[in-house]
mmCIF file of N, CA and C in Angstrom:
data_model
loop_
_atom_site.group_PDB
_atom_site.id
_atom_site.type_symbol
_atom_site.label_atom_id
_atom_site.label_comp_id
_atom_site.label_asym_id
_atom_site.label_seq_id
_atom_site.Cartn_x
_atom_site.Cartn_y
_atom_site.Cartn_z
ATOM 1 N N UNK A 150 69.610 25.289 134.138
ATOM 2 C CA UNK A 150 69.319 26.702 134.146
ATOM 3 C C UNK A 150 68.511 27.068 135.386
ATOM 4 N N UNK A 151 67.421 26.279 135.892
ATOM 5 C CA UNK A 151 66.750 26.041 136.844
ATOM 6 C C UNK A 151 66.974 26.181 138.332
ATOM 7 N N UNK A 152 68.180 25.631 138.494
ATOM 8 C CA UNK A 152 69.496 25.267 139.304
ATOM 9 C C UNK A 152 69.888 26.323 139.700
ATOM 10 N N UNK A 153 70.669 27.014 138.301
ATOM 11 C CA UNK A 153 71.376 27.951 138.428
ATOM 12 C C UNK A 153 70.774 28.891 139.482
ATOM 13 N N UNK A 154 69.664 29.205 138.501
ATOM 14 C CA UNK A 154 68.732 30.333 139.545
ATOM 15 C C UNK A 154 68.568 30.255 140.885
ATOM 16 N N UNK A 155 68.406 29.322 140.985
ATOM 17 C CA UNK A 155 68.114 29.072 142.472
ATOM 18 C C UNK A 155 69.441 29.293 143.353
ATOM 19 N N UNK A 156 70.522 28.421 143.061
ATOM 20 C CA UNK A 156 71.891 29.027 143.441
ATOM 21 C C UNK A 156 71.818 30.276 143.638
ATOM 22 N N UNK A 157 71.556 31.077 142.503
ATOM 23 C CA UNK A 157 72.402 32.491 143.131
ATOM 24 C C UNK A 157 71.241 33.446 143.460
ATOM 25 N N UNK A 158 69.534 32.771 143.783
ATOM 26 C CA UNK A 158 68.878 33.481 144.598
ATOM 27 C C UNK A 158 68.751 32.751 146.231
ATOM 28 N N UNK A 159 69.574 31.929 146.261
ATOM 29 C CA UNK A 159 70.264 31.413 147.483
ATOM 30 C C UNK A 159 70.955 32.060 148.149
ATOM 31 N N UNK A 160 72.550 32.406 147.134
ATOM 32 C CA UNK A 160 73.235 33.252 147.614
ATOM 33 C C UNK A 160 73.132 34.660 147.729
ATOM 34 N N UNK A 161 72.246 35.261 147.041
ATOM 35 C CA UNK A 161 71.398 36.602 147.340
ATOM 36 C C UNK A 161 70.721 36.554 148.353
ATOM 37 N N UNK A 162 69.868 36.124 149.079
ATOM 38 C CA UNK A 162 69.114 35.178 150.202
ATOM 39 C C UNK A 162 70.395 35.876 151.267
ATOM 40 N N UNK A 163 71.710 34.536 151.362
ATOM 41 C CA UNK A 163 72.197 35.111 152.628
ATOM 42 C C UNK A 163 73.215 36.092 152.402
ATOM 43 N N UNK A 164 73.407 36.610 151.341
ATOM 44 C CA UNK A 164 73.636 38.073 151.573
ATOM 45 C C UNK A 164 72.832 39.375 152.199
ATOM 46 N N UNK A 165 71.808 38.916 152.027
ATOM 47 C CA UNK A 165 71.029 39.731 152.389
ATOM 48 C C UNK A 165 70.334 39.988 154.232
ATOM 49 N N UNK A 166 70.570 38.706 154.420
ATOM 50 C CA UNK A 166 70.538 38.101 155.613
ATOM 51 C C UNK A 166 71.850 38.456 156.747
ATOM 52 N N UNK A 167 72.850 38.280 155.802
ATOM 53 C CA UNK A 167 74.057 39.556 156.403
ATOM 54 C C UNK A 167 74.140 40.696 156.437
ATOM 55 N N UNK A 168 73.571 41.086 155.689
ATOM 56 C CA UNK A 168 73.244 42.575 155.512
ATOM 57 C C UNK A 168 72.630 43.272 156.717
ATOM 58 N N UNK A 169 71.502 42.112 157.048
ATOM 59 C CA UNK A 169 70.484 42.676 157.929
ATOM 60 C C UNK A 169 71.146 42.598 159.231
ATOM 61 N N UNK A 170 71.532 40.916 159.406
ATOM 62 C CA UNK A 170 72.023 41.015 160.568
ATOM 63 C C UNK A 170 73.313 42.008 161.319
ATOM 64 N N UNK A 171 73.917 42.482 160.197
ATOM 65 C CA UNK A 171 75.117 43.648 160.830
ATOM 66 C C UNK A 171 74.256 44.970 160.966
ATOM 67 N N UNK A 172 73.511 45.384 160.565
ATOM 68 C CA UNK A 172 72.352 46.709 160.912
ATOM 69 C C UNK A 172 71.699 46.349 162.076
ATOM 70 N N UNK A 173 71.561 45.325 162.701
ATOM 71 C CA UNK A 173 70.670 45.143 163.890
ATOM 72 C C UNK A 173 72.046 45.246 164.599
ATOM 73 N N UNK A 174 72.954 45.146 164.902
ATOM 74 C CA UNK A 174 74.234 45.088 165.813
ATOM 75 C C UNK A 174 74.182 46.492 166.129
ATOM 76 N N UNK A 175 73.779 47.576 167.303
ATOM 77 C CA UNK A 175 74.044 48.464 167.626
ATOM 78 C C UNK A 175 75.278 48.797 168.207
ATOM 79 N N UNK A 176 75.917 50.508 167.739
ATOM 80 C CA UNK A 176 76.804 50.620 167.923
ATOM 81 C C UNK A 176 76.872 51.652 169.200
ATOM 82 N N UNK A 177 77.891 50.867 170.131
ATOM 83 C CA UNK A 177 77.534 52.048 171.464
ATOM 84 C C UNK A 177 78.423 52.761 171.375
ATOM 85 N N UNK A 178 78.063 54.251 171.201
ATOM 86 C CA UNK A 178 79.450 55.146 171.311
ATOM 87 C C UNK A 178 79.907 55.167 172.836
ATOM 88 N N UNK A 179 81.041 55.707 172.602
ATOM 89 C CA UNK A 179 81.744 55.972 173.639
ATOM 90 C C UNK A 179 81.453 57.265 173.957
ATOM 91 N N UNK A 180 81.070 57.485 175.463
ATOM 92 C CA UNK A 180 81.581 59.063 175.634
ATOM 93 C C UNK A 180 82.574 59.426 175.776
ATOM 94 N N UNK A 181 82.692 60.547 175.167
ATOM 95 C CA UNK A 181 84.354 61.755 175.601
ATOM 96 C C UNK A 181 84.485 62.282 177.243
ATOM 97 N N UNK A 182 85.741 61.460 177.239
ATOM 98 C CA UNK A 182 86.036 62.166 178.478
ATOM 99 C C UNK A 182 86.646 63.801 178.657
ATOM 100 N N UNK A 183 86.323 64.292 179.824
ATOM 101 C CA UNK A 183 86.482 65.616 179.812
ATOM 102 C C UNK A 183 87.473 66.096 179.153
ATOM 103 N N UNK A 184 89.187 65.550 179.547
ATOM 104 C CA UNK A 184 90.245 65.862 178.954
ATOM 105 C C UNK A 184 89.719 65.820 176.988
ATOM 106 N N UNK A 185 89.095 65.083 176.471
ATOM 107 C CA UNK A 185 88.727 65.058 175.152
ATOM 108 C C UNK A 185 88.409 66.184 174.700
ATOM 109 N N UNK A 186 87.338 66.343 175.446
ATOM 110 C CA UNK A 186 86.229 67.424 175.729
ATOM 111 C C UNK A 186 87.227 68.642 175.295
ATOM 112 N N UNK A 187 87.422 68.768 176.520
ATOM 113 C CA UNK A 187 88.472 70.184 176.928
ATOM 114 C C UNK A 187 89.730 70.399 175.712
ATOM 115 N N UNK A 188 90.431 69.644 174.662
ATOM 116 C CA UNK A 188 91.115 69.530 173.855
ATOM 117 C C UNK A 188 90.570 70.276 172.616
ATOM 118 N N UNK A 189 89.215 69.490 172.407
ATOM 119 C CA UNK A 189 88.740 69.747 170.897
ATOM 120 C C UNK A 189 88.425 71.164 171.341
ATOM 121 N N UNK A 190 87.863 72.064 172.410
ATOM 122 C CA UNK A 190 87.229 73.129 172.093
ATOM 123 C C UNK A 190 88.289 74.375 172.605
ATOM 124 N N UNK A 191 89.357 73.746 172.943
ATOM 125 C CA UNK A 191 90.592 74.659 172.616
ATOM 126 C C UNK A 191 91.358 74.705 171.641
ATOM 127 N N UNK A 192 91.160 73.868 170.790
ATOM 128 C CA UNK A 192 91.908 73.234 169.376
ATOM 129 C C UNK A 192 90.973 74.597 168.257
ATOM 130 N N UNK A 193 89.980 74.277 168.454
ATOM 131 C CA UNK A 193 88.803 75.425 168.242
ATOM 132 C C UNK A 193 88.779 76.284 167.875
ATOM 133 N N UNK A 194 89.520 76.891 169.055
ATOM 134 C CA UNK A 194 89.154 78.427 169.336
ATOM 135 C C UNK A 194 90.612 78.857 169.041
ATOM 136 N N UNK A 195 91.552 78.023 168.919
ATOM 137 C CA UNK A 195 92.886 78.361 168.809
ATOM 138 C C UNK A 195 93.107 78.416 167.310
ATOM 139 N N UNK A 196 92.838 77.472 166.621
ATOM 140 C CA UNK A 196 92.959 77.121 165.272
ATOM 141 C C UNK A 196 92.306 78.972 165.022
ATOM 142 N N UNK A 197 91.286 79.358 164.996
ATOM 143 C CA UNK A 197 90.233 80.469 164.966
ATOM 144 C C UNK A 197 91.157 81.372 164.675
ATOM 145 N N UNK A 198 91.670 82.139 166.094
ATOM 146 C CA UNK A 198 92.716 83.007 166.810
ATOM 147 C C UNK A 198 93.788 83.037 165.595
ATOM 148 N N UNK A 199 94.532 81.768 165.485
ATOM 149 C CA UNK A 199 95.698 82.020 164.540
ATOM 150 C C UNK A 199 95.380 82.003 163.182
ATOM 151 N N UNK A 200 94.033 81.471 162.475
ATOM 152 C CA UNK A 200 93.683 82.396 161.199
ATOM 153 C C UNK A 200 93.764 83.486 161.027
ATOM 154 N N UNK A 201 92.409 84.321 161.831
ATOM 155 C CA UNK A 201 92.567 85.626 162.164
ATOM 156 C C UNK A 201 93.549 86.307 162.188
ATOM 157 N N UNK A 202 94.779 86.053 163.100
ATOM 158 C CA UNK A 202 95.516 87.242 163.703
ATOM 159 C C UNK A 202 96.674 86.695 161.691
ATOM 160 N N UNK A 203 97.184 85.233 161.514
ATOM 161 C CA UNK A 203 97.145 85.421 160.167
ATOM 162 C C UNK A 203 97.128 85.933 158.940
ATOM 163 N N UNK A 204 95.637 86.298 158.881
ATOM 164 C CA UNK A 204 94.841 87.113 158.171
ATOM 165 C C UNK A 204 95.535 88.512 158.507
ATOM 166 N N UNK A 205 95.075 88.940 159.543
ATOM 167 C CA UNK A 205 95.250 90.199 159.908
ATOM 168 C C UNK A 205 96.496 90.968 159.648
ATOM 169 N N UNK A 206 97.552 90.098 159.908
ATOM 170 C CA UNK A 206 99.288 90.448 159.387
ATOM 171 C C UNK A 206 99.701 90.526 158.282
ATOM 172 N N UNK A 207 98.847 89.875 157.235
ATOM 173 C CA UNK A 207 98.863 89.602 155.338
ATOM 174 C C UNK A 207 98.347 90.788 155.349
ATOM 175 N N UNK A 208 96.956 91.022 155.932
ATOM 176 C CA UNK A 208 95.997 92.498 154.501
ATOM 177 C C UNK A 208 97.223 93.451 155.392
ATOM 178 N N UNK A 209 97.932 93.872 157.263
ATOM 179 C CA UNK A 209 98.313 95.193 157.633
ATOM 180 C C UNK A 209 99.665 94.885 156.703
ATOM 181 N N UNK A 210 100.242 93.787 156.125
ATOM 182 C CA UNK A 210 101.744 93.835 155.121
ATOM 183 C C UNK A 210 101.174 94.958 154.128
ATOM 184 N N UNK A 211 100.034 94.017 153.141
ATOM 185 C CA UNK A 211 99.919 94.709 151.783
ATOM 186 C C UNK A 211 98.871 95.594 151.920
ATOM 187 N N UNK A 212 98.233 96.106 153.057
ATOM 188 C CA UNK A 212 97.997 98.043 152.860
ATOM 189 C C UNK A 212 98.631 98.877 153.562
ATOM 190 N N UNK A 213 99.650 98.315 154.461
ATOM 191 C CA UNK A 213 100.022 99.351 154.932
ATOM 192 C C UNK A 213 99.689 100.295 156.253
ATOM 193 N N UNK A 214 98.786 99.114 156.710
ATOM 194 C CA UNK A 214 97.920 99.048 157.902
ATOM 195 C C UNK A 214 98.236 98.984 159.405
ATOM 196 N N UNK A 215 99.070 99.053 159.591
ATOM 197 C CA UNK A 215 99.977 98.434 160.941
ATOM 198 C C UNK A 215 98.890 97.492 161.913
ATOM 199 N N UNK A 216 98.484 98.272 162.757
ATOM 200 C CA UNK A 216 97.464 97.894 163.971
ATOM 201 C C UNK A 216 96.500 97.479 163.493
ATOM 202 N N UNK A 217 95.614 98.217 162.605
ATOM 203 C CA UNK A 217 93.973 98.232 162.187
ATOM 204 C C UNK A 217 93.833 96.573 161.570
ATOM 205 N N UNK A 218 94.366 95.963 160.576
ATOM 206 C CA UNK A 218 94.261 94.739 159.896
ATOM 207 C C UNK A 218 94.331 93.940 160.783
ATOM 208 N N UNK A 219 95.191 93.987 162.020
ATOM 209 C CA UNK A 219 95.370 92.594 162.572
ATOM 210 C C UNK A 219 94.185 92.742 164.191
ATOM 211 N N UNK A 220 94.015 93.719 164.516
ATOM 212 C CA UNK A 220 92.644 94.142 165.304
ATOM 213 C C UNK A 220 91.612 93.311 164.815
ATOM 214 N N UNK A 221 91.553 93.413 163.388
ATOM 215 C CA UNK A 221 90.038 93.771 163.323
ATOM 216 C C UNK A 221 89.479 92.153 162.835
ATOM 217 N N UNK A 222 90.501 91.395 162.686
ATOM 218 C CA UNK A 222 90.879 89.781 162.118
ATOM 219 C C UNK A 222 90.929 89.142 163.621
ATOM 220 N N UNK A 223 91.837 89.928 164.171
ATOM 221 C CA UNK A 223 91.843 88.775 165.755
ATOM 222 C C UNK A 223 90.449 89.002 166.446
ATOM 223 N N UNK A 224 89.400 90.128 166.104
ATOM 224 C CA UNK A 224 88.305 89.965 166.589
ATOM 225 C C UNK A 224 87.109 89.018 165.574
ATOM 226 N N UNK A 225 87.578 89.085 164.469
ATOM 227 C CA UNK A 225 86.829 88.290 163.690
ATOM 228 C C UNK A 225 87.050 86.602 163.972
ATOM 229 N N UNK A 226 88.428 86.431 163.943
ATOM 230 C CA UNK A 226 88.637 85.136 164.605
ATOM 231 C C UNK A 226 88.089 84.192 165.793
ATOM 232 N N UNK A 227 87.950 85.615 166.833
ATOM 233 C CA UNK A 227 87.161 84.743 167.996
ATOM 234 C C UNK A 227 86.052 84.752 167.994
ATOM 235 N N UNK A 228 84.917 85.688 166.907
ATOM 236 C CA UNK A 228 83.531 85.268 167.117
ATOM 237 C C UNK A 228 83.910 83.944 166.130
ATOM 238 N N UNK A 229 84.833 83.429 165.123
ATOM 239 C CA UNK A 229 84.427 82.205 164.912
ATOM 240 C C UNK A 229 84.815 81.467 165.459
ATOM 241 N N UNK A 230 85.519 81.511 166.310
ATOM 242 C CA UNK A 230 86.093 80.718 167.195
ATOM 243 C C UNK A 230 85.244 79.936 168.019
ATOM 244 N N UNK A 231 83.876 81.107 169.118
ATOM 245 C CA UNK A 231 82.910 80.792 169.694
ATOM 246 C C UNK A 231 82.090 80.764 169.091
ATOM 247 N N UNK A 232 81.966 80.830 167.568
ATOM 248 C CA UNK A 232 80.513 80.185 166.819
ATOM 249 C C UNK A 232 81.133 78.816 166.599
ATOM 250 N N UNK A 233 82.136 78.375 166.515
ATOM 251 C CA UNK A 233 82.328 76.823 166.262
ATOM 252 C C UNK A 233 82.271 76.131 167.307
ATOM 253 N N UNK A 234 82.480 76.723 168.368
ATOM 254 C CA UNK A 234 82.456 76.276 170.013
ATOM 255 C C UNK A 234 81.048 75.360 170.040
ATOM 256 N N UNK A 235 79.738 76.841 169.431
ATOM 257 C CA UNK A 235 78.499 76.701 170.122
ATOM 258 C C UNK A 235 77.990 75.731 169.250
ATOM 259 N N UNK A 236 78.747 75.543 167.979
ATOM 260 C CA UNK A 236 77.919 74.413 166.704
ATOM 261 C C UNK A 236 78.399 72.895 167.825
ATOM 262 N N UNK A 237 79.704 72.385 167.868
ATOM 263 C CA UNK A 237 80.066 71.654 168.029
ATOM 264 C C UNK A 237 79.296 71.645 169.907
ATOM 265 N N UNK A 238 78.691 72.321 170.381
ATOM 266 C CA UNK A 238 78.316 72.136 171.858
ATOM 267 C C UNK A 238 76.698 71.986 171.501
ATOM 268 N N UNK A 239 76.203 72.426 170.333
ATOM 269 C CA UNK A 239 75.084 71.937 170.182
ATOM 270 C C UNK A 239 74.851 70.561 169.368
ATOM 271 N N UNK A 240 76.130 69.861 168.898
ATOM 272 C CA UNK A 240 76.084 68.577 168.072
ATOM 273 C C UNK A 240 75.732 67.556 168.997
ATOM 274 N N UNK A 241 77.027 67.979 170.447
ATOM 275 C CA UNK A 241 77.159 67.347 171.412
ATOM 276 C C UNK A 241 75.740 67.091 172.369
ATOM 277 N N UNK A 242 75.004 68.198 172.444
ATOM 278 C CA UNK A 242 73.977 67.873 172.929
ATOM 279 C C UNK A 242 72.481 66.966 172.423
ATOM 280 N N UNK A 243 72.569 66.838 171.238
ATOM 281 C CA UNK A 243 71.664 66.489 170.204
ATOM 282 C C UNK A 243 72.216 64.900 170.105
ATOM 283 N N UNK A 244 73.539 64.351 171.061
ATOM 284 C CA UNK A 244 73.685 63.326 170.857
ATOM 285 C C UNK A 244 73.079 62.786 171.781
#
């Protein structure tokens, strides 16, 4: 019984010891190269744009809206467009 214990606070021992040693292994990120760069924050602002204008073509169908619905969505789109810009440009900097 004695034994036992010891066995498997042995093998708890170098589990634990693995544990540690993979947390001390730092991980180096990579930086994004510009082309990266330049992808994600047109992906962004585009993804944004075609919600919006989206949006905007559904509510001018079902009220009857022509112009006004899809105006007022393609402008809503690009402030989120450049609020996701400025989150993801302030993540980037904080790295």
């Amino acid at each position: 019984m004695l034994i036992n214990k010891k066995n498997k606070l042995e093998e708890l021992k170098k589990k634990i010891d693995k544990i540690e040693s993979s947390k001390d292994k730092t991980v180096i990120r990579k930086k994004e190269s510009g082309a990266g760069f330049g992808f994600k924050i047109s992906t962004e602002i585009i993804a944004a744009l075609a919600v919006g204008v989206g949006i905007g073509l559904i509510v001018d169908n079902y009220l009857n809206t022509k112009p006004f619905g899809l105006i007022i969505f393609f402008i809503l789109g690009a402030f989120a467009g450049f609020l996701n810009i400025y989150r993801v440009m302030r993540r980037i900097e904080k790295q």
